Coordinates of C-alpha atoms in Angstrom, one line a residue:
Chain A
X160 CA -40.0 36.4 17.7
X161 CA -39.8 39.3 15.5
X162 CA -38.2 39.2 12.5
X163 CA -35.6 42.7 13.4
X164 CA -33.1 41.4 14.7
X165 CA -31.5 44.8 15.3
X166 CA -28.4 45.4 18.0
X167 CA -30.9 46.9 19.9
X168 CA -33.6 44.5 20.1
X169 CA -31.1 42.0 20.5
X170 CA -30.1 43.8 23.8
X171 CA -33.6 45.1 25.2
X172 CA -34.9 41.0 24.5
X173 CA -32.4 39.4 27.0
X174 CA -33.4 38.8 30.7
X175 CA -32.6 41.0 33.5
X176 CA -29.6 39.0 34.7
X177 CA -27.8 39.8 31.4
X178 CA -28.7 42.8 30.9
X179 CA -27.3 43.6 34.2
X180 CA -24.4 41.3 33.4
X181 CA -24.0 43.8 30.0
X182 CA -24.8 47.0 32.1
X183 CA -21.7 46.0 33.9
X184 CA -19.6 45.5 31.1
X185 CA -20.2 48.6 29.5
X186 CA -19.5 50.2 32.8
X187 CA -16.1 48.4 33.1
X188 CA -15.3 49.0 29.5
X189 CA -15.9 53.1 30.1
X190 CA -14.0 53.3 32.8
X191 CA -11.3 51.4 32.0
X192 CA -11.1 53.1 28.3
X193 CA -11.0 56.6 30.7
X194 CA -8.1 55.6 32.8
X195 CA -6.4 54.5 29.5
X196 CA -6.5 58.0 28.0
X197 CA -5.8 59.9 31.3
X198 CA -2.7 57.5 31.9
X199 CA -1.8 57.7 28.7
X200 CA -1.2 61.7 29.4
X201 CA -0.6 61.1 32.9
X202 CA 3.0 58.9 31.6
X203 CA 3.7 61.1 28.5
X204 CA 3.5 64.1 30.6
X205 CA 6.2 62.0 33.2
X206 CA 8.7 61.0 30.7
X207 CA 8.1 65.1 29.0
X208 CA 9.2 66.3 32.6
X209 CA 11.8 63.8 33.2
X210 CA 13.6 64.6 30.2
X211 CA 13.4 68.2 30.5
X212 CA 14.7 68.0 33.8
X213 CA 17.9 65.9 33.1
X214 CA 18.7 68.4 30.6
X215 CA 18.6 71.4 32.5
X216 CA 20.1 69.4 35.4
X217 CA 23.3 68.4 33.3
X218 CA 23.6 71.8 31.6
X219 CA 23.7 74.0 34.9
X220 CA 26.9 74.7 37.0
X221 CA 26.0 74.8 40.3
X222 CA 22.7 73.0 41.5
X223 CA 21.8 75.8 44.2
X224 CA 19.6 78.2 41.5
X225 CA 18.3 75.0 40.2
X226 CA 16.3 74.2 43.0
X227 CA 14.9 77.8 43.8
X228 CA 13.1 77.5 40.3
X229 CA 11.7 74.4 41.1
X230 CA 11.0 75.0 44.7
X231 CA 9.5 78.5 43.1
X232 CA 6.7 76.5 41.5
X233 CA 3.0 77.0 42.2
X234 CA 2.4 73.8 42.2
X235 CA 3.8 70.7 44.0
X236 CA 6.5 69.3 41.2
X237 CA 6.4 65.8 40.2
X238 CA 8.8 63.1 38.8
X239 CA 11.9 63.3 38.9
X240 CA 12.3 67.4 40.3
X241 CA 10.1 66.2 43.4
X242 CA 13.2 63.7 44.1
X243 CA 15.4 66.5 43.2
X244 CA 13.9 68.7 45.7
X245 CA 13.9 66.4 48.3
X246 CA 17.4 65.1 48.3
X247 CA 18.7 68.6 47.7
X248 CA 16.3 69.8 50.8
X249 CA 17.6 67.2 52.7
X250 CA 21.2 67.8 52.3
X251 CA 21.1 71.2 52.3
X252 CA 19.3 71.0 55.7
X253 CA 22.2 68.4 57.1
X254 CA 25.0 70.9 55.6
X255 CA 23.8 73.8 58.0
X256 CA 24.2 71.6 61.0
X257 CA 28.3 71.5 61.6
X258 CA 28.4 68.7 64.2
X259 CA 26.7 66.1 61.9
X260 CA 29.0 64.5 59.6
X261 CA 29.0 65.3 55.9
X262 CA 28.6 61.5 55.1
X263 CA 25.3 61.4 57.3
X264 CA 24.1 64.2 55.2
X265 CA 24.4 62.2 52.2
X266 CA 23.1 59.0 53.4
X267 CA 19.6 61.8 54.6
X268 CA 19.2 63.0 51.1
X269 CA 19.5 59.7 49.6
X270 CA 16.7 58.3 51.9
X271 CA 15.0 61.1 51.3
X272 CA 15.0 61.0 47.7
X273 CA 13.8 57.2 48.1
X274 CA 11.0 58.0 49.5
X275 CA 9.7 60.3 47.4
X276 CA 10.9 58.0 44.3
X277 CA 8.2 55.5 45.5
X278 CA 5.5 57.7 45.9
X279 CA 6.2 58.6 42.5
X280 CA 5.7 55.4 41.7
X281 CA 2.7 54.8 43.6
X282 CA 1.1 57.8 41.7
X283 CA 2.5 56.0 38.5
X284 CA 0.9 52.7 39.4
X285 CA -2.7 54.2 40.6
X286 CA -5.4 52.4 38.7
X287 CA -3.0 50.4 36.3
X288 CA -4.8 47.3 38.8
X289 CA -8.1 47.8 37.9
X290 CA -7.0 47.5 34.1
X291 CA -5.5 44.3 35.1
X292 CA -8.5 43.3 36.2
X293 CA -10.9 44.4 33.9
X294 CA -8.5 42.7 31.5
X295 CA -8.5 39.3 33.2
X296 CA -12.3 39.5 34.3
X297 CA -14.4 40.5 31.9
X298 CA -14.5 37.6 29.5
X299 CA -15.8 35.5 32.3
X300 CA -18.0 38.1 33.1
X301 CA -19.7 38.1 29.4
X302 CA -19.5 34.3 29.6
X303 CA -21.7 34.2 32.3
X304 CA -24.2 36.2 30.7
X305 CA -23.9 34.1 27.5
X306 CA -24.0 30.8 29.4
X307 CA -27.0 32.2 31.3
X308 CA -28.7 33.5 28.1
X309 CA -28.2 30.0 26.3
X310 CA -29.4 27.7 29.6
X311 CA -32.8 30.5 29.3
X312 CA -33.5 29.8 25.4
X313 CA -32.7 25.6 26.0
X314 CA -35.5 25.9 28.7
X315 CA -37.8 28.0 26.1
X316 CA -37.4 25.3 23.7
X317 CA -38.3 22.0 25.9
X318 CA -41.6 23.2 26.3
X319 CA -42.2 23.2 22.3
X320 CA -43.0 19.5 20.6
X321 CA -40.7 20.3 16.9
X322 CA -37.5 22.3 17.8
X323 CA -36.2 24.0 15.2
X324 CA -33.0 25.8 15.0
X325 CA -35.0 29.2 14.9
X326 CA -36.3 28.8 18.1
X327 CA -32.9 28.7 19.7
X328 CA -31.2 31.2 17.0
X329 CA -32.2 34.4 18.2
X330 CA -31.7 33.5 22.3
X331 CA -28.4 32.2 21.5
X332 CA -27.6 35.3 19.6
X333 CA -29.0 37.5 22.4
X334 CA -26.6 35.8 25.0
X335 CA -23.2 36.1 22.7
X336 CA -23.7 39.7 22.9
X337 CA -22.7 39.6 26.3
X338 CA -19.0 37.7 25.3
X339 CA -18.8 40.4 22.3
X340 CA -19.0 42.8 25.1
X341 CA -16.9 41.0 27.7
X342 CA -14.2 40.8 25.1
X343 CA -14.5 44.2 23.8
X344 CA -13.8 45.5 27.2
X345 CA -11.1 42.8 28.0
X346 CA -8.9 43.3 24.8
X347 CA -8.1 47.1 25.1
X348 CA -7.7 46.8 28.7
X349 CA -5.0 44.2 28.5
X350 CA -2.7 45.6 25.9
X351 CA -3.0 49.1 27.9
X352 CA -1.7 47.3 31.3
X353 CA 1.0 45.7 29.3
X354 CA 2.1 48.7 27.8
X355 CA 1.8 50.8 30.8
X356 CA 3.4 48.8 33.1
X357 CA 6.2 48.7 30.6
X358 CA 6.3 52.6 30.9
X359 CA 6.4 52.8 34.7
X360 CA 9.2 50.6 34.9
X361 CA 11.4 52.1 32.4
X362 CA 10.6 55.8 34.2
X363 CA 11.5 53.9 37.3
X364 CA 14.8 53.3 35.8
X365 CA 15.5 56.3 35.0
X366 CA 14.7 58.0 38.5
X367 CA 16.9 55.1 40.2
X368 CA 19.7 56.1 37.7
X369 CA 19.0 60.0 38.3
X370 CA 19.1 59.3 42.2
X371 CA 22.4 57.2 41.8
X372 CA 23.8 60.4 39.9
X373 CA 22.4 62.9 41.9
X374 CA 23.8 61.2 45.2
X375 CA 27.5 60.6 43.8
X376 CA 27.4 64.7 42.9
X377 CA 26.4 65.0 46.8
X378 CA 29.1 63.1 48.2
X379 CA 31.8 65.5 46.3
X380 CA 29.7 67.8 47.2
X381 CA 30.4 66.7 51.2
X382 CA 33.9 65.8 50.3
X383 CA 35.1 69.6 49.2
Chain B
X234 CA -3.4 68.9 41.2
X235 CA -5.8 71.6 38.8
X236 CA -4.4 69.8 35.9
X237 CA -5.1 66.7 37.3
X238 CA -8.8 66.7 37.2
X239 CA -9.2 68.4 33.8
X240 CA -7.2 65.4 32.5
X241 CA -9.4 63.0 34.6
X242 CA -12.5 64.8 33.1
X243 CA -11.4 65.0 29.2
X244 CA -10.7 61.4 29.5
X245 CA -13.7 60.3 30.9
X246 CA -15.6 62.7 28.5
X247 CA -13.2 60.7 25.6
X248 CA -13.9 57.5 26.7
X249 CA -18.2 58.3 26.6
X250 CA -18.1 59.6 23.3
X251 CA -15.5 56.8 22.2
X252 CA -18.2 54.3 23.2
X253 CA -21.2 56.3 21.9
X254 CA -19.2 56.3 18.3
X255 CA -18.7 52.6 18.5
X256 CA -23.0 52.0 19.7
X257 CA -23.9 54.0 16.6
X258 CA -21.9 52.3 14.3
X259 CA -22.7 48.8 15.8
X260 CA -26.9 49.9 15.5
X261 CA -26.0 51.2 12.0
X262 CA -24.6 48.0 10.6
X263 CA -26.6 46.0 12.4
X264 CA -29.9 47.2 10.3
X265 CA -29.6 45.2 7.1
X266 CA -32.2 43.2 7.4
X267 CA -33.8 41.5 4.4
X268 CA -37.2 43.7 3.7
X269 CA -40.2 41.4 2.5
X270 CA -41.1 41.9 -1.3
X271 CA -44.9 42.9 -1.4
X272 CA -47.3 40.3 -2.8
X273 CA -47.9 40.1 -6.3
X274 CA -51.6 41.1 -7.6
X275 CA -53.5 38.1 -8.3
X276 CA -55.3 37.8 -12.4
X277 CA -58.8 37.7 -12.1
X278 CA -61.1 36.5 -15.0
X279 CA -63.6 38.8 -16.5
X280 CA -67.5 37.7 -17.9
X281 CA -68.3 39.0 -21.2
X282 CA -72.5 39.5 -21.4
X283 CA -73.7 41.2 -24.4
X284 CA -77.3 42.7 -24.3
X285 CA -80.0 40.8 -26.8
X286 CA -83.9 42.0 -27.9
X287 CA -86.7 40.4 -26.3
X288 CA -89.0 40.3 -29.2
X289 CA -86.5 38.3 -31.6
X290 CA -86.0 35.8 -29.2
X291 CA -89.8 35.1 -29.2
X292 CA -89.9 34.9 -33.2
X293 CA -87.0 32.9 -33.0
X294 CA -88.7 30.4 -30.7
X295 CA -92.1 30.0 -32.5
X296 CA -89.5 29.5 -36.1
X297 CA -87.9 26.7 -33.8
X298 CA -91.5 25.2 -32.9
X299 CA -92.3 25.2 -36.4
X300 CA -89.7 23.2 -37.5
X301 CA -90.6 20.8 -34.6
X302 CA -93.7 20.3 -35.7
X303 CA -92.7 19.6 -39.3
X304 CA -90.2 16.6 -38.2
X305 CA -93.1 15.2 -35.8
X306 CA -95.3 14.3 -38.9
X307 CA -92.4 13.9 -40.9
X308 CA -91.2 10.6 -38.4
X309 CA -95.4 9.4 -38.3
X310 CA -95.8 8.8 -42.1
X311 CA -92.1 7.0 -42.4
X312 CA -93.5 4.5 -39.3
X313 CA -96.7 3.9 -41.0
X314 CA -94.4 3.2 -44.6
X315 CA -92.8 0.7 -42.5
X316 CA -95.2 -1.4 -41.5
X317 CA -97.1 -2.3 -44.4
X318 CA -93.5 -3.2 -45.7
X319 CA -93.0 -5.4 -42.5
X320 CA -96.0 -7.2 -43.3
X321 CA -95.2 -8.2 -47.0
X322 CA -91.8 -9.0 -45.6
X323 CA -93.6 -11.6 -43.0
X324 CA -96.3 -13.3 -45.8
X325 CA -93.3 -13.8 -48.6
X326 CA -91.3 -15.6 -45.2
X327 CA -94.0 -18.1 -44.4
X328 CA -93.9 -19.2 -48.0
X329 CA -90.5 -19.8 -47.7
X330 CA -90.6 -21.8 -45.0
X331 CA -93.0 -24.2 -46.0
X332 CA -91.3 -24.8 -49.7
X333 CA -88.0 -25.3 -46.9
X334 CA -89.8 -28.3 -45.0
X335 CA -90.5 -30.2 -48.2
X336 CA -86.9 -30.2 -49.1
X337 CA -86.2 -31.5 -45.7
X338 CA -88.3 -34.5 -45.5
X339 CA -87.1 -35.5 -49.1
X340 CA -83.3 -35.1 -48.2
X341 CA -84.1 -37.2 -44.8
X342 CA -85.7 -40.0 -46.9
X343 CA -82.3 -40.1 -49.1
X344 CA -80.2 -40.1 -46.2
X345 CA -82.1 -43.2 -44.3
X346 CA -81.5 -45.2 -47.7
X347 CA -78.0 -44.3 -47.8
X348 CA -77.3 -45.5 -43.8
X349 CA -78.8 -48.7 -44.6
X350 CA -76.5 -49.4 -47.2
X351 CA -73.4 -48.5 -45.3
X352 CA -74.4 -50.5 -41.9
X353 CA -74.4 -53.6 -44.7
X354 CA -71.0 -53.3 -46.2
X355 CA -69.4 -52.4 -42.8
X356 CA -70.6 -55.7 -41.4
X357 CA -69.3 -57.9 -44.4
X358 CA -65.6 -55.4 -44.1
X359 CA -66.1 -56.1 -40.2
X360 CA -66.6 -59.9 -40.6
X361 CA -64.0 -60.4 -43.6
X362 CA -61.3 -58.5 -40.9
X363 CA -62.0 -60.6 -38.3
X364 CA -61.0 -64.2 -39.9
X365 CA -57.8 -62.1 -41.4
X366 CA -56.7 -61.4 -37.3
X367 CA -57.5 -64.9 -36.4
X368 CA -55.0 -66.1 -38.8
X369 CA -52.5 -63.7 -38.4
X370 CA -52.6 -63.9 -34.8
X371 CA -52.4 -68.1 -35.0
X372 CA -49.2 -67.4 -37.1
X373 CA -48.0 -65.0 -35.1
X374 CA -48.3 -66.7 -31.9
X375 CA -46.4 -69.9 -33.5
X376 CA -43.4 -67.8 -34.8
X377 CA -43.0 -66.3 -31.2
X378 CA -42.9 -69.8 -29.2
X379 CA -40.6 -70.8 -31.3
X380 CA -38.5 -67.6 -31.2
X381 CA -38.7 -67.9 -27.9
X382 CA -37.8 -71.8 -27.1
X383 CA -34.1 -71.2 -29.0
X384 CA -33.8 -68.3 -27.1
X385 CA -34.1 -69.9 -24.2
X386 CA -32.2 -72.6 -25.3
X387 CA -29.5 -70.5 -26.1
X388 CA -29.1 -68.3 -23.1
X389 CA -29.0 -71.7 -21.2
X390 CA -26.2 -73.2 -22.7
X391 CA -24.5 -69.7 -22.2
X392 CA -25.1 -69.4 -18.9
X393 CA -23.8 -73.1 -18.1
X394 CA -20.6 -72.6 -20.3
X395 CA -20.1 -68.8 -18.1
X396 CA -20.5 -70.7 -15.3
X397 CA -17.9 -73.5 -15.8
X398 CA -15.7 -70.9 -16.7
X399 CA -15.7 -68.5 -13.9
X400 CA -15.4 -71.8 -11.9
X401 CA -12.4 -72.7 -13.3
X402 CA -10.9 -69.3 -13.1
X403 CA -11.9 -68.8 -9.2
X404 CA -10.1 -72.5 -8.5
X405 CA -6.9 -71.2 -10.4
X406 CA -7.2 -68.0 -8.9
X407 CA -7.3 -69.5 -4.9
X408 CA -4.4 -71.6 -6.2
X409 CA -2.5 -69.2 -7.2
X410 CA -3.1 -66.9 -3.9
X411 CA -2.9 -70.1 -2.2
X412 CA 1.2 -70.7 -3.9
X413 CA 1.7 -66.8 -3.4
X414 CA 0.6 -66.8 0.5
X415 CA 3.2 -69.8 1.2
X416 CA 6.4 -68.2 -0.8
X417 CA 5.5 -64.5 0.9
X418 CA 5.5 -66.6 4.1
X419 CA 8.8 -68.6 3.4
X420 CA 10.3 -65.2 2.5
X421 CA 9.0 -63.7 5.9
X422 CA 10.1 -66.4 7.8
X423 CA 13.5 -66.2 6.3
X424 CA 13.2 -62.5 6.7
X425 CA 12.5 -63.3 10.2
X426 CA 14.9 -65.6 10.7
X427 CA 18.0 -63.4 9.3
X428 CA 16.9 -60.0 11.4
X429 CA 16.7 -62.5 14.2
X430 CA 20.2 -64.0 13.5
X431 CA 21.2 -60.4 13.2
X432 CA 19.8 -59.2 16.3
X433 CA 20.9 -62.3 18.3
X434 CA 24.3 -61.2 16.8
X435 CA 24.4 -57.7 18.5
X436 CA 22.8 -58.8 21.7
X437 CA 25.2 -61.5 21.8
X438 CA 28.0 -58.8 21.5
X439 CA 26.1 -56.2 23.9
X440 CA 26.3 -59.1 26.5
X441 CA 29.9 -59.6 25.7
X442 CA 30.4 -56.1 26.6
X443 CA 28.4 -56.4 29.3
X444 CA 30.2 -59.2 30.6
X445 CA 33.6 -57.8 30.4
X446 CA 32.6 -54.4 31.9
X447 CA 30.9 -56.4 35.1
X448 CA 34.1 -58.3 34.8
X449 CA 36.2 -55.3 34.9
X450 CA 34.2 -54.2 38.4
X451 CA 34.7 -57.2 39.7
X452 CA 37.5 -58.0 42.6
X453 CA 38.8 -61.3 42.2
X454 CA 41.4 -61.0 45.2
X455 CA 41.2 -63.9 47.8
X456 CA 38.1 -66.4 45.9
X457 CA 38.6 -69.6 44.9
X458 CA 38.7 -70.4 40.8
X459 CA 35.6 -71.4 39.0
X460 CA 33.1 -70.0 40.8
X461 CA 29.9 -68.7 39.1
X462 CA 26.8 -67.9 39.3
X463 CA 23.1 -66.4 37.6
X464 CA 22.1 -62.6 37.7
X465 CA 19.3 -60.5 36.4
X466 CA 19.6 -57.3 35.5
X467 CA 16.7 -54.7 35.1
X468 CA 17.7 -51.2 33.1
X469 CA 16.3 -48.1 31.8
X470 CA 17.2 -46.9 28.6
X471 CA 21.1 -45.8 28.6
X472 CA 21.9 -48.6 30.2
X473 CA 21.1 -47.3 34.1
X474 CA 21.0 -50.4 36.3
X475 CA 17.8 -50.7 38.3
X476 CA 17.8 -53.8 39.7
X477 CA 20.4 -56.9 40.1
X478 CA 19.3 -60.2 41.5
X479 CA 20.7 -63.1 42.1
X480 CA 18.9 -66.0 40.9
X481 CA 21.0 -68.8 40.9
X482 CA 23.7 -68.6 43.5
X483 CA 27.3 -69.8 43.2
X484 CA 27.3 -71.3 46.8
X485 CA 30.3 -68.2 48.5
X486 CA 28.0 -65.5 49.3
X487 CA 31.1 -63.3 48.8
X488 CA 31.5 -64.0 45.2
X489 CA 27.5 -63.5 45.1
X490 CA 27.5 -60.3 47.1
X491 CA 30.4 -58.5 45.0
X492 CA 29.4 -59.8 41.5
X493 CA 26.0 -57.8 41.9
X494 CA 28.3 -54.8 43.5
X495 CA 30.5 -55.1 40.0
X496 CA 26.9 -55.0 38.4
X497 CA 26.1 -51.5 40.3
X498 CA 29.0 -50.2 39.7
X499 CA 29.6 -51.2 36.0
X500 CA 26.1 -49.0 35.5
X501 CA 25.5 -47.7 33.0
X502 CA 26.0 -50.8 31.2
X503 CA 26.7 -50.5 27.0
X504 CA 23.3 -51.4 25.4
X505 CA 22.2 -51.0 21.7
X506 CA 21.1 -47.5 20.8
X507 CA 17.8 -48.5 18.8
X508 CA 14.8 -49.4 20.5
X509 CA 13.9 -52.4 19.2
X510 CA 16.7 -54.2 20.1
X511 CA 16.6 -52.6 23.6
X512 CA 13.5 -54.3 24.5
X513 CA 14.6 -57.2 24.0
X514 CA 17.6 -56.6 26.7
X515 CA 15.8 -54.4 29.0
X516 CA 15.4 -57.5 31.5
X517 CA 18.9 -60.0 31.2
X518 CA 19.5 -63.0 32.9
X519 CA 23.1 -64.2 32.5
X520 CA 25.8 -66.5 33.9
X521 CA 28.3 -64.5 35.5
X522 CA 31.9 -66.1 35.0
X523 CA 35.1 -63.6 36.0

């Protein structure tokens, strides 16, 4: 045993399986620190949009100019305009048609609008799974490395006639590396799915609210 | 969908340089390790030599071979000095010695003489002691038989006189026991006699009762007067009938047969509560008259 016991030794010393077992780790920690940031932006840039929108939807008269802007768009909108767009499509498409009845129009927009609520949601809830499980599996992931590490350096030290405690030290220390790391990618993994999860369902609220809204204006709308 | 992927790329770009930060740091603090203090330099002792002439040395050793010399024949004429002293010494000792034998023959002369003379008076002092024992051993031997034949006397008449007396005092003594035995036995027996006259008393009154209860069981109608006859009664304690016999018969089986039914049913029949005096009723025999 050499006397450095640097973070580096103490990684490049431990058998293949844990290496491997930290090689994973690391992986599970990068990505997982990566989705973190790009949801992070993803849902700010959600809840941005959403409460533009309400504003401008509230503060406009009629809802007909409204939807050429967003229709305008270069690219596809998201959030809450996208369910705009496709309720308003919807009913608008229902309105030209004279034999259907106005009430069938409405109930089209509002199915419309549901479905493009959940694959708002679906975008939302991309990836916020594999944080859940990076979260929950990781620790055992770095235990098994440890546990593996440990069973290696007990073997090491039958073979010896006068065990000392620093001929275990160093394996043992080698192997805990591989919790550290386990935990290290668990920890931040967890409190981002809690928190995120937390976002998507309050945005969810608010786009069941908006759809409520919007489909109440629609049936005066079909009413007049 | 443009945006999209520059956010997917800054955040993966973020998250590799968040964990390179956090690999430097860890390698950086991880590199305190105790360095090893270098060996101290060990103290080594010096020889001092100093450069001498050669020729010096050699004058110096024939000065020291002188000297030598000089204490040689010094040490030969001392030796030679003391011999001719040791001889004198031995002559003037032989004189001596001879003058010292004279002296001792002369004293061992004296000495014989003197021996002599003490053997003598020792014999007369051992002779002269010898008829003083005699006599005071004659004397002495008298006094003591005579000491001794009063003692004897003596111890003889005491003995006879302890004798009569502890006689005399075991006689009185087996009288007395003798006069004590016979009153305790008087008062037993009148003991005896007045728990007896006692008892008899309450028996007599238990069989009274006994006799009226059987009485009160019994059914007179259509017998002739006078009739009576013998029963015995066995019981447990309480007074439970076990057994009633007819011992003696009165001669009309129907008086017999519903006395001992007045007996069964009279049961339990009143018997004294104490145990002692049970026993002594536990089995009754008694003449049955209504």
């Amino acid at each position: 045993m050499t006397a450095d016991h640097s973070f580096i030794d103490l990684i490049l010393n431990a058998s293949l399986l844990v290496k491997f077992v930290m090689l994973i780790l690391v992986m599970a920690s990068l990505v997982s620190w990566a989705m973190i940031f790009n949801k992070r932006r993803l849902l700010k840039h959600a809840k941005n949009e959403a409460d533009l929108f309400e504003e401008r939807f509230w503060s406009v008269e009629d809802l007909n100019p409204l939807y050429t802007r967003v229709s305008a768009k270069y690219y596809a909108p998201s959030g809450m305009e996208n369910i705009f767009e496709a309720g308003f499509k919807e009913f608008a498409r229902s309105q030209k048609q004279d034999n259907i009845d106005p009430e069938a129009g409405v109930d089209n927009a509002q199915r419309a609008m549901r479905i493009a609520m959940n694959k708002e949601v679906d975008d939302l809830e991309t990836n916020l799974s594999f944080l859940a499980t990076v979260g929950s599996t990781s620790p055992y992931i770095g235990l098994f490395g440890t546990v593996w590490g440990i069973m290696n350096s007990f073997q090491a030290l039958g073979g010896v006639q006068q065990a000392t405690i620093a001929m275990v030290a160093p394996g043992i220390s080698e192997a805990l590396i591989a919790t550290a790391m386990g935990l290290f990618a668990a920890i931040p993994a967890v409190i981002a799915y809690n928190r995120y999860t937390y976002d998507v369902e309050r945005l969810l609220n608010r786009y069941d609210n908006f759809m409520e809204e919007f489909t109440s204006i629609l049936h005066r709308h079909a009413h007049s | 969908m443009q945006a999209t992927w520059g956010w997917t790329a800054r955040s993966i770009v973020l998250s590799i340089l968040l964990h390179l930060s956090i690999g430097v740091v860890l390698i950086y603090s991880f590199d305190f390790t105790p360095k090893p203090t270098p060996p101290q330099k060990p103290i080594v002792n010096i020889v001092k030599a100093a450069a001498v002439d050669k020729k010096q040395v050699e004058l110096e050793l024939a000065r020291l071979k002188r000297q030598e010399d000089e204490k040689i024949a010094k040490a030969i004429e001392r030796q030679k000095n003391l011999e001719k002293q040791a001889d004198a010494a031995k002559k003037r000792r032989q004189q001596e010695e001879k003058r010292l034998d004279d002296i001792k023959k002369q004293k061992a002369q004296e000495e014989a003489q003197i021996k002599k003379l003490a053997l003598e008076k020792k014999r007369k002092q051992a002779a002269e002691q010898k008829k003083k024992d005699d006599e005071r051993k004659r004397k002495q031997a008298a006094e003591q038989k005579k000491k001794d034949d009063e003692r004897k006397r003596k111890q003889a008449a005491e003995q006879k006189k302890k004798d009569d007396e502890r006689k005399r005092k075991q006689a009185a003594e087996k009288k007395r026991l003798a006069q004590e035995k016979a009153l305790q036995d008087q008062l037993d027996a009148e003991l005896k006699a007045a728990q007896q006259a006692r008892d008899n008393a309450i028996l007599a009154k238990y069989m009274n009762l006994i006799q009226n209860d059987i009485s009160n069981n019994f059914n007179l109608s259509g017998l002739p007067q006078g009739l009576s006859c013998v029963i015995l009664i066995r019981m447990l304690e309480g007074g439970n009938v076990v057994e009633a016999v007819i011992v003696k018969s009165s001669g009309n089986d129907l008086f017999d047969r519903r006395a001992q039914k007045a007996v069964y049913s009279a049961s339990p029949l009143p018997v004294p509560s104490e145990p002692r005096l049970f026993e002594q009723m536990r089995n009754i025999r008694f003449t049955f008259k209504p």
